[in-house]
Coordinates of C-alpha atoms and ligand atoms in Angstrom, one line a residue:
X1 CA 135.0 97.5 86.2
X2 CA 132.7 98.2 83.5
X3 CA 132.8 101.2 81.1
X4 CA 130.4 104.2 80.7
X5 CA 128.1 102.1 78.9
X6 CA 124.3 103.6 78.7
X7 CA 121.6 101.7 80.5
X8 CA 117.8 102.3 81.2
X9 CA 118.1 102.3 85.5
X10 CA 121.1 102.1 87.7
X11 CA 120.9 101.5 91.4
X12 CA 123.8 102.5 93.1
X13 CA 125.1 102.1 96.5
X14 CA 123.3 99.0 97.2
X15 CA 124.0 96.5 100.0
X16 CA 122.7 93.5 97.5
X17 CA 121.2 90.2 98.8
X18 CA 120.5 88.2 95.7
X19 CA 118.3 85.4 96.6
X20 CA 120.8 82.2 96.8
X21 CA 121.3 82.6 100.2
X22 CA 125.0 84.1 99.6
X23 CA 126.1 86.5 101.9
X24 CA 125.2 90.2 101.4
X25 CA 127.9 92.5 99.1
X26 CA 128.3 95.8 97.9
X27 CA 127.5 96.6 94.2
X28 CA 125.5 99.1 91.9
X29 CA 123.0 97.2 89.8
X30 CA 121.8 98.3 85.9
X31 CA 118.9 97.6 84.2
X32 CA 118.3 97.3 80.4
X33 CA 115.1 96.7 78.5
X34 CA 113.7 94.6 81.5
X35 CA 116.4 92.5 82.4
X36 CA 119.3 92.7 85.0
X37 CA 123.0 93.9 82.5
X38 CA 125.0 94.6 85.2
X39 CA 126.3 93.7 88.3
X40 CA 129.3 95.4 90.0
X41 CA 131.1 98.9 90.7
X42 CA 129.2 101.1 88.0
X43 CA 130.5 104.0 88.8
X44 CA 130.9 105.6 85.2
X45 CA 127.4 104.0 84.0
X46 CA 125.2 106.3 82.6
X47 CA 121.5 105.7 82.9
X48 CA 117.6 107.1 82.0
X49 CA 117.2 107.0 85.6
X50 CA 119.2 106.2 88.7
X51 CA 118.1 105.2 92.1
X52 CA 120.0 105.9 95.6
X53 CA 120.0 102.7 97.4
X54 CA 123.1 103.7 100.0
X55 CA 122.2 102.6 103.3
X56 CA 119.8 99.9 101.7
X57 CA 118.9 96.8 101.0
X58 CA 118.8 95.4 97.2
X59 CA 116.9 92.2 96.6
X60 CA 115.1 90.4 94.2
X61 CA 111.5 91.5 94.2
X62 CA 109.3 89.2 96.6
X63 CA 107.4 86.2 95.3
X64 CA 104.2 85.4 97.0
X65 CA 103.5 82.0 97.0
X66 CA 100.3 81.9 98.2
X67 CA 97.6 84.5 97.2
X68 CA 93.8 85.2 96.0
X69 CA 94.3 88.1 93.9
X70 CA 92.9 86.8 91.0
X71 CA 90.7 89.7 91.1
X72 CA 93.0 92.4 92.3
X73 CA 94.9 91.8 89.7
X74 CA 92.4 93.3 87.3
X75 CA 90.3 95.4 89.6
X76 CA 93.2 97.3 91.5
X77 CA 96.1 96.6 89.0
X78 CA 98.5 98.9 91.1
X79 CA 98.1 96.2 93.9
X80 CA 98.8 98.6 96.3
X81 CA 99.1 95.5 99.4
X82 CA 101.6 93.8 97.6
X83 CA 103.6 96.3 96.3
X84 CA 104.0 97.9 99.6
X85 CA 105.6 94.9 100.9
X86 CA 108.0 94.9 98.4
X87 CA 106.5 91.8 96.2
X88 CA 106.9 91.8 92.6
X89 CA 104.9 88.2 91.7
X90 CA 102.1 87.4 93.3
X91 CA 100.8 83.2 92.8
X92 CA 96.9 83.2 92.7
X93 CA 94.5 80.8 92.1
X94 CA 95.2 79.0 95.4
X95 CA 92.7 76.7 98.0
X96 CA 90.9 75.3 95.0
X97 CA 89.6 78.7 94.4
X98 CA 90.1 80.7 90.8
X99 CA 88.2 83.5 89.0
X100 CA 89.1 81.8 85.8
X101 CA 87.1 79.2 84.5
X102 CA 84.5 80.2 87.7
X103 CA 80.7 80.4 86.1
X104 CA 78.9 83.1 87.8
X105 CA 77.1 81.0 90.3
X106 CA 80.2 81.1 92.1
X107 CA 79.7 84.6 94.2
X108 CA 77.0 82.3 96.0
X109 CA 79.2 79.3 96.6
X110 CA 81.4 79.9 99.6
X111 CA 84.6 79.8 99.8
X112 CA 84.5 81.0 96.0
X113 CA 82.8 84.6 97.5
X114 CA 86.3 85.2 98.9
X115 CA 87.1 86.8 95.4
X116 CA 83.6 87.8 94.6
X117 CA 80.2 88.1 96.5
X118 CA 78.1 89.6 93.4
X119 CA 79.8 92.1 91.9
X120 CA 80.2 89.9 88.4
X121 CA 83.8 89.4 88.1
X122 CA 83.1 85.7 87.6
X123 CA 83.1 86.4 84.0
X124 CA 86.0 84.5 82.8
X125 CA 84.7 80.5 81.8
X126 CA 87.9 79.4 80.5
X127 CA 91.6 80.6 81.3
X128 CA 92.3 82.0 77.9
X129 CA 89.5 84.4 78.3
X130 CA 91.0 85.2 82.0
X131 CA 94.5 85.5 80.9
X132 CA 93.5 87.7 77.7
X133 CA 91.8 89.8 80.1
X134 CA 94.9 89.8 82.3
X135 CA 97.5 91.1 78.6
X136 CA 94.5 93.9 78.0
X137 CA 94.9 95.0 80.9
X138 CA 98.1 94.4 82.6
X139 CA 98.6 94.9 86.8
X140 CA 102.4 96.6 88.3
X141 CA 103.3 93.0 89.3
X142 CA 103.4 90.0 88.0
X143 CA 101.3 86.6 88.5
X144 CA 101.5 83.0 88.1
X145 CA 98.5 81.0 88.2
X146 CA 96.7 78.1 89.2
X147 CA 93.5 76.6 88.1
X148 CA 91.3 75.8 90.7
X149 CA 89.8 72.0 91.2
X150 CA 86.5 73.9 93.4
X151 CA 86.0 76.4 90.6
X152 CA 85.9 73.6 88.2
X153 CA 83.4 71.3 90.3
X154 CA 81.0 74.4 90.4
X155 CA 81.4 74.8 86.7
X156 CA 80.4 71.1 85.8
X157 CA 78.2 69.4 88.8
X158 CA 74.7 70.4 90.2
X159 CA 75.3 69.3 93.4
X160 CA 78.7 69.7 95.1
X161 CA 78.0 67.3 98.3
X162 CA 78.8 64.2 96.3
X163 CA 82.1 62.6 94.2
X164 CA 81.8 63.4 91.1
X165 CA 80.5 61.1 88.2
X166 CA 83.4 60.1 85.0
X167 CA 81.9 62.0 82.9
X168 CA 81.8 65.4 85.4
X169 CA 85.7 64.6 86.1
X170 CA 86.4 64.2 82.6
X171 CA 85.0 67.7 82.1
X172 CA 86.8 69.0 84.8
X173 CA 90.0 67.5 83.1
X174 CA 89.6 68.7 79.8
X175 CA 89.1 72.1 81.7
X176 CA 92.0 72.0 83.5
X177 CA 94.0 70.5 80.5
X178 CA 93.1 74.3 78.5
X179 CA 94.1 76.0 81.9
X180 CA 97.2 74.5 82.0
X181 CA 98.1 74.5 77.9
X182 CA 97.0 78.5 78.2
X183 CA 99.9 79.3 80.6
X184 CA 98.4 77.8 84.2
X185 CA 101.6 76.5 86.4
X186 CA 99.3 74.0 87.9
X187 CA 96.1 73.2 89.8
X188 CA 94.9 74.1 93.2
X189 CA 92.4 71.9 95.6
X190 CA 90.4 72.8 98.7
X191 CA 89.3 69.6 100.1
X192 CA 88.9 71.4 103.1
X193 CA 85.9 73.2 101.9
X194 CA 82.4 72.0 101.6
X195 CA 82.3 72.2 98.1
X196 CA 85.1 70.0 97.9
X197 CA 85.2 67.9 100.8
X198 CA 83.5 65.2 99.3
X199 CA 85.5 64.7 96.3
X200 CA 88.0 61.4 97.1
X201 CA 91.8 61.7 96.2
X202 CA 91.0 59.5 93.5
X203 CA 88.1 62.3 91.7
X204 CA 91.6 65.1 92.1
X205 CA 93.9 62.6 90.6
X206 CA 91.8 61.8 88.0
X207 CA 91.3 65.8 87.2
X208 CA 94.3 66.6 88.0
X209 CA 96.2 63.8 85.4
X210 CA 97.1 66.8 82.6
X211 CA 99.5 68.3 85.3
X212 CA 101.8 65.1 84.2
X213 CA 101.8 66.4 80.4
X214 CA 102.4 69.6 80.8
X215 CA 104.4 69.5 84.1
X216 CA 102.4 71.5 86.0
X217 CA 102.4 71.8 90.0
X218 CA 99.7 69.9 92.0
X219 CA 98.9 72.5 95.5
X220 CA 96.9 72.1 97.9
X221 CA 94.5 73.4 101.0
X222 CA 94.7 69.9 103.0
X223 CA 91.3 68.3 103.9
X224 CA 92.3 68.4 107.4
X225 CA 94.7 70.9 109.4
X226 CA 93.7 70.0 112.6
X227 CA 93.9 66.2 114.6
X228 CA 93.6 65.1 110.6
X229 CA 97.0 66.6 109.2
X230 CA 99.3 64.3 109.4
X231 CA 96.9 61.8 107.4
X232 CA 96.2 64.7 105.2
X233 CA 99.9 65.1 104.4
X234 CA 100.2 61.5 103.5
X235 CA 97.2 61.8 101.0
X236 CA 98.6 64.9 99.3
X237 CA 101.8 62.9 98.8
X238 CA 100.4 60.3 97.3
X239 CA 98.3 62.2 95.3
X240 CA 101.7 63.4 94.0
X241 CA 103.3 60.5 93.5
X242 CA 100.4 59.2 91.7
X243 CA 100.7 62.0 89.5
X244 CA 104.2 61.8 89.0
X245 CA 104.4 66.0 89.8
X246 CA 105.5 68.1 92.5
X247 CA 103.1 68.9 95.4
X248 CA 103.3 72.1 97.2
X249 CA 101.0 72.1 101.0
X250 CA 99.3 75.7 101.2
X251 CA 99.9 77.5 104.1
X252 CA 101.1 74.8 106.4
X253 CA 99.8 75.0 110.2
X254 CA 98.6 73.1 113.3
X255 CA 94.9 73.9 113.7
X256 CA 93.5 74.0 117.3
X257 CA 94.7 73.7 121.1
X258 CA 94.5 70.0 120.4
X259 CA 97.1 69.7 117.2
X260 CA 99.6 72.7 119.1
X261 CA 103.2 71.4 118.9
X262 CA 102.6 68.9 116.2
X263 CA 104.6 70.4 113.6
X264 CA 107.7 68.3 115.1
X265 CA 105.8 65.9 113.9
X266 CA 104.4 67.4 110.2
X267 CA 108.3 69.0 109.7
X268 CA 109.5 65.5 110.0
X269 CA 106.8 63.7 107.2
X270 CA 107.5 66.7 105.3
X271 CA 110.8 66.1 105.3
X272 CA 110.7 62.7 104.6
X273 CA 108.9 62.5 101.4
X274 CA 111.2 65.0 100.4
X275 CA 113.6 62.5 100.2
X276 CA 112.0 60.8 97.8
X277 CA 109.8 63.3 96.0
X278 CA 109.3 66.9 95.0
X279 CA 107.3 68.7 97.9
X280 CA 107.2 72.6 98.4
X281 CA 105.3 74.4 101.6
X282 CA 104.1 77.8 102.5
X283 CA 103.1 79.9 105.4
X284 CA 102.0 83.4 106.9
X285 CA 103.8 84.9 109.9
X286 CA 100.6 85.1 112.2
X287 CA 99.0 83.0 115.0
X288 CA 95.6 84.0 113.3
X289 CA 94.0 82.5 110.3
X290 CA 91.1 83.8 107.9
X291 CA 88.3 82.9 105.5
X292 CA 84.9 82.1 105.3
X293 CA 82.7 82.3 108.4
X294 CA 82.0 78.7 109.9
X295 CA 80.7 76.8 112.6
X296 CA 83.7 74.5 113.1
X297 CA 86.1 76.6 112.6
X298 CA 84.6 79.4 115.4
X299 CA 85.1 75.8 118.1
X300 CA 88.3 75.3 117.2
X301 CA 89.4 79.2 118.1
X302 CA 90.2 81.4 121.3
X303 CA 88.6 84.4 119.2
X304 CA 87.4 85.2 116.6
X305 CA 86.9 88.0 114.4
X306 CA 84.5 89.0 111.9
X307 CA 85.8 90.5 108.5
X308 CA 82.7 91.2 106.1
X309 CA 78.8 90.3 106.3
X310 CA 76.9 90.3 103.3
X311 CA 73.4 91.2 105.5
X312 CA 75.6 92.5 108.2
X313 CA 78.2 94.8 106.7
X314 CA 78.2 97.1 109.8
X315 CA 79.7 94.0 111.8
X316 CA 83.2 94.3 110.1
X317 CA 85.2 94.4 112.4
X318 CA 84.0 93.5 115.8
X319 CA 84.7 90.3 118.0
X320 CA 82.2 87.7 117.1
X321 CA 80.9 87.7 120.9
X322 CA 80.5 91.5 120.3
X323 CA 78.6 91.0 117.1
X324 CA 76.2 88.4 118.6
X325 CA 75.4 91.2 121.8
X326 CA 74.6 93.8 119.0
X327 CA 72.1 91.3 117.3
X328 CA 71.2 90.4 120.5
X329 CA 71.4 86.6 119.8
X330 CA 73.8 83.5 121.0
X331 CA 76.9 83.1 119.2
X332 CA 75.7 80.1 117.4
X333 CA 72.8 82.5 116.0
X334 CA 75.0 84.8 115.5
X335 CA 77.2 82.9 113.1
X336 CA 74.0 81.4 111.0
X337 CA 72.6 85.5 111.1
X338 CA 75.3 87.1 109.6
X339 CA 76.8 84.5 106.6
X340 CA 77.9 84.7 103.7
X341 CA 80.6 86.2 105.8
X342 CA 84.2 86.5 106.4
X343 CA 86.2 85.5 109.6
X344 CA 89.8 85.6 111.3
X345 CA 90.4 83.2 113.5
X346 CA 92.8 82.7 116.7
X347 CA 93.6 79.4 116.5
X348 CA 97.3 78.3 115.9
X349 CA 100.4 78.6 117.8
X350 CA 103.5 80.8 117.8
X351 CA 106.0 77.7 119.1
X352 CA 104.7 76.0 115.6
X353 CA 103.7 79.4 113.3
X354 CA 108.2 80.1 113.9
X355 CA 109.1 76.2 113.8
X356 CA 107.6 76.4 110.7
X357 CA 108.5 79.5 109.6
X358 CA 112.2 78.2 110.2
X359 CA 112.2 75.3 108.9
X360 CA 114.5 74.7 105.7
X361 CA 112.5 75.2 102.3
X362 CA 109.5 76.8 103.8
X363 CA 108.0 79.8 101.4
X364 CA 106.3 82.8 102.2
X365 CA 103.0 83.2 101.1
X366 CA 100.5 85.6 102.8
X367 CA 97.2 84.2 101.6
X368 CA 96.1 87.5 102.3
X369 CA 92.1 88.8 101.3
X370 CA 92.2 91.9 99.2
X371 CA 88.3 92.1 99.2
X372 CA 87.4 91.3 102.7
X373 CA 85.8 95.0 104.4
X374 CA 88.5 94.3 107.7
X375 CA 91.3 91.9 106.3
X376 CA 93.8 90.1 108.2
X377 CA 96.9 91.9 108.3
X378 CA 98.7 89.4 106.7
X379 CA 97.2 91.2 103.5
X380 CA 99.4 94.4 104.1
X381 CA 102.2 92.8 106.3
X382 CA 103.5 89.6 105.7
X383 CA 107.1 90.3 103.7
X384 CA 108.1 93.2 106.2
X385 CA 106.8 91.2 109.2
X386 CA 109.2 88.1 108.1
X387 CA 112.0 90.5 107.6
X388 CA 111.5 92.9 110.2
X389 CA 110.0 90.5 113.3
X390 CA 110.8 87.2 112.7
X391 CA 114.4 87.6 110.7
X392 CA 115.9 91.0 112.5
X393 CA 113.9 91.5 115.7
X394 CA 113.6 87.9 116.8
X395 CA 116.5 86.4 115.1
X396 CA 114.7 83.4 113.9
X397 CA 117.4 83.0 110.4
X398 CA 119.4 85.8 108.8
X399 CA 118.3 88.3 106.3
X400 CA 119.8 86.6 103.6
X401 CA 117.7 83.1 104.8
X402 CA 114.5 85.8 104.8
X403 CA 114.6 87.2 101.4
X404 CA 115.8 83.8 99.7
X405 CA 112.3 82.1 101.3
X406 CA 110.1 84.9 99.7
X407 CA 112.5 85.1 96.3
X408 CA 115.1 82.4 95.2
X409 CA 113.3 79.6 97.2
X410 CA 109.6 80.0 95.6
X411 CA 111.1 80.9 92.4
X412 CA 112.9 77.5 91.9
X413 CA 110.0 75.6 93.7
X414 CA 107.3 77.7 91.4
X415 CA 109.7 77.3 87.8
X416 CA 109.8 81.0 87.5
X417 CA 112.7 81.1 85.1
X418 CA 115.1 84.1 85.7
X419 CA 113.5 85.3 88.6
X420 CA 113.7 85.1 92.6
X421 CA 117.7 85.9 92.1
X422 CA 119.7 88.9 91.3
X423 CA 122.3 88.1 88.5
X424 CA 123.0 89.2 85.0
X425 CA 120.3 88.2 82.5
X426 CA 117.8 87.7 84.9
X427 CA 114.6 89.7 84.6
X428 CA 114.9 92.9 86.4
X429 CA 112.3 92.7 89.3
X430 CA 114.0 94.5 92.5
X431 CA 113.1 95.5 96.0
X432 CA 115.0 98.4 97.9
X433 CA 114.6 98.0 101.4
X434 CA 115.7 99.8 104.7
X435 CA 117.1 96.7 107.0
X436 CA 116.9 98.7 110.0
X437 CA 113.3 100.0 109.7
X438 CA 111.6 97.2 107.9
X439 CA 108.5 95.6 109.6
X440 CA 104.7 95.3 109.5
X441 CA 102.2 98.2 110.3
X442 CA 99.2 96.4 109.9
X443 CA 97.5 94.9 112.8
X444 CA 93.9 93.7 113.7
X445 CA 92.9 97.1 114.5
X446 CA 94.5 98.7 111.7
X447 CA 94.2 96.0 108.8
X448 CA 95.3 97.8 105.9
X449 CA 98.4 99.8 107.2
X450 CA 101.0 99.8 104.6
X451 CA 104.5 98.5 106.1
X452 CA 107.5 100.6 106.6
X453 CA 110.9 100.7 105.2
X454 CA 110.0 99.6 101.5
X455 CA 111.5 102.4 99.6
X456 CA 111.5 101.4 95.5
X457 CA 109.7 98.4 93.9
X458 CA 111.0 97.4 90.2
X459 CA 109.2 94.9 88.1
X460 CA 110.4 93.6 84.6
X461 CA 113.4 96.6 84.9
X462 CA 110.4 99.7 85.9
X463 CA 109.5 100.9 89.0
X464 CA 106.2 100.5 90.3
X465 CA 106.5 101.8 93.6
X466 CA 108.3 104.6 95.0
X467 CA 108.1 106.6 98.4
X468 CA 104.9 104.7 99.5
X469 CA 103.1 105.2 96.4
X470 CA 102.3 103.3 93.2
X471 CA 103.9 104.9 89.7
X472 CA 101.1 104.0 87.9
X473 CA 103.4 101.4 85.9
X474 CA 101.7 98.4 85.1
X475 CA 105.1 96.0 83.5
X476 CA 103.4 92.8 85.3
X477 CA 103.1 89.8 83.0
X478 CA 101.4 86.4 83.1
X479 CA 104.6 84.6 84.2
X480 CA 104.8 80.8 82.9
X481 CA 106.1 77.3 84.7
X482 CA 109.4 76.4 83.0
X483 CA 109.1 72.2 84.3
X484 CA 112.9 71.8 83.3
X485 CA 114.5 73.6 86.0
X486 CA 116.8 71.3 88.4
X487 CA 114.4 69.1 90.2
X488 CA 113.3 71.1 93.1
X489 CA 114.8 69.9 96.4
X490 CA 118.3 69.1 95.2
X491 CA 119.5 73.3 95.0
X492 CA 117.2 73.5 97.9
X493 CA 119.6 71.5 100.0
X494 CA 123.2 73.4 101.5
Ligands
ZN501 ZN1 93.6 77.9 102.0
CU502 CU1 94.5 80.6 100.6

């Protein structure tokens, strides 16, 4: 037992899951300068502050592995959505998509609107000048960051419908070789979207070759989630292996009644080239996706639902079908009338959304939309909803499974040194939450309901949400890759 040593925080009482997986135990945690000092009966610790945690939960802070908050970051740096939930790191720069390095053409280039429509926040043309931004002005949570291969093709070519030329990838590489040597974990595509769908695996190896030097993380938005996805799987491999990095597939899912039940079939590629290289996934606990409004993707849903209009604002909101009565127009018109615009669409499967969910080194990510007008809960929900739905109410792994997907797990995958676990020395980012009374709030209807049972938020050792409000502390920091962490499937595997 320790002594009455003097320590910044203590949390005392706590039921503590610490990330590994290891079964739950009973301990008071203290904090000093930032980092976890103690771990243990503290019972003659004295402390600045002291938090009551009997009857709760104490885990690391939540890592989201897959977000576009680039901008919330610096425009709503309590990040109220994420904090809620309980996450302490959010990962942005995802689908290809970042506000760094974006010149500020971008707000017309969808998907790039996602983080901006015109309001100038693409302001930032290389990473330094984004992360400096980032250190001015620090957020409550922490980030991680990746460079995005779409954002660079809008920054060097005229015409995005085309490969790009050697001397337009060398650009983009010597872009993304700054990104990376400024602090970037690694590089994002989007060869889903448009303005990325016709560049060939060989134009993202090509851009994508510093990764190698500065052991970085290649991530990816597949080119095709649908009938395409298991061919799509075997590119992004191979991409990875050509690189000689780790690959991690963004928010993994079947796409379409057609592709329903194939991820028996995706879980077993997956696992397979794990055998033989370094592969990470993600996914959000909903049977509905989001992002830009299109054409293809409205065929491949059972409904669909529209989250922002740039000349239709007052549409927000309302079934497509309901939006195209209003304008008194077909739904094809409809779709065509009301872009730039936002959309949420019902098109996956629950059999494959839990499969995946369950499967053994799948992350959480939410991949949620801070600036659509009517997000898709998975903004506001997804920690709680894996914790309190999928893990407690449905049984689909235990509690300790749950928080190690959304802490330990993306921490190792990610190289977040000293984070994702509760232990002495590691940096003090903590989430108390009630077990019992955890869940989701936010639904279609009600987007932007905070979720329940979060109690205290800590990052880097202060607390930066209490009682279902921010502090006003802003202790985030630009968190880099440390590339020399075990190699990432071995601790993965029990
Ligand atoms: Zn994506
Ligand atoms: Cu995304």
């Amino acid at each position: 037992m320790a002594g009455g040593e003097h320590y910044d925080l203590v949390v005392r009482g706590a039921t503590i899951i610490d990330g590994t997986r290891a079964p739950r135990f009973a301990a008071d945690i203290a904090v000093r300068e930032g980092m976890i000092a103690a771990i243990g009966r503290l019972d003659r610790a004295r402390a600045h502050a002291e938090v009551d945690a009997s009857g709760r939960v104490v885990a690391p802070g939540f890592i989201d592995a897959h977000t576009h908050d680039d901008r919330l970051l610096l425009c709503a740096p309590d990040m109220a959505p994420k904090a809620s939930q309980g996450v302490t790191t959010v990962v942005v720069g995802n689908c290809g998509i970042s506000l760094a390095l974006s010149p500020p053409h971008a707000a017309s280039i969808p998907p790039l609107d996602l983080l901006d429509a015109g309001g100038g926040w693409f302001r930032f043309p290389s990473f330094a000048a984004y992360r400096e931004e980032l250190a001015a002005r620090p957020a409550a949570l922490n980030a991680a960051c990746l460079a995005g291969h779409t954002t660079l093709r809008a920054a060097v070519m005229d015409r995005l419908d085309r490969a790009a030329t050697p001397a337009e990838t060398a650009r983009m590489r010597e872009r993304a070789r700054e990104a990376l040597g400024c602090g970037a974990i690694g590089i994002s595509t989007g060869t889903a979207y448009e303005p990325a769908a016709a560049a060939p695996a060989q134009e993202l190896i090509e851009v994508c070759r510093p990764l190698a030097e500065y052991g970085g993380l290649y991530v990816t938005h597949m080119r095709r989630e649908d009938e395409g996805v298991a061919a799509s799987l075997e590119e992004t491999f191979a991409i990875g292996r050509a690189l000689g990095v780790p690959v991690i597939v963004s928010h993994h899912k079947c796409v379409g009644a057609a592709s329903h039940g194939r991820s028996r079939e995706t879980l077993a590629l997956i696992e397979r080239a794990m055998r033989s290289q370094c592969v990470g996934l993600d996914c959000y606990p909903y049977v509905a996706s989001s992002t830009v409004l299109r054409a293809d993707r409205v065929a491949q849903s059972s409904r669909v639902l529209v989250t922002w209009s740039r000349p239709h604002p007052e549409l927000a909101g309302l079934d497509l079908e309901e939006a195209a009565r209003r304008l008194g127009v077909s739904k094809e018109a409809a779709i065509e009338a009301i872009k730039p615009a936002g959309a949420i669409y019902f098109m996956l499967d629950e059999a494959d959304v839990r499969r995946i969910l369950a499967f053994g080194e799948t992350m959480i990510g939410s991949d949620g939309l801070p600036h659509d007008a009517r997000p898709h809960p998975r903004l506001w929900g997804t920690f709680p909803r894996v914790l309190g739905r999928y893990s407690r109410d449905l049984g689909l792994f235990p509690l300790e499974t749950a928080v190690w997907k959304m802490t330990g797990l993306p921490a190792a995958k990610f190289g977040l040194a000293g984070r994702g676990v509760l232990r002495p020395g590691a940096h003090a980012d903590i989430t108390v939450f009630d077990a019992a009374s955890v869940g989701d709030a936010a639904d279609y209807d009600n987007p932007t309901a905070p979720a329940t049972g979060i109690d205290t938020v800590i990052v880097n050792g202060e607390v930066v949400w209490r009682e279902g409000r921010p502090t006003g502390a802003r202790p985030g920091r630009l968190l880099r890759r440390n590339a020399h962490q075990p190699p990432m499937n071995a601790d993965a595997r029990r």
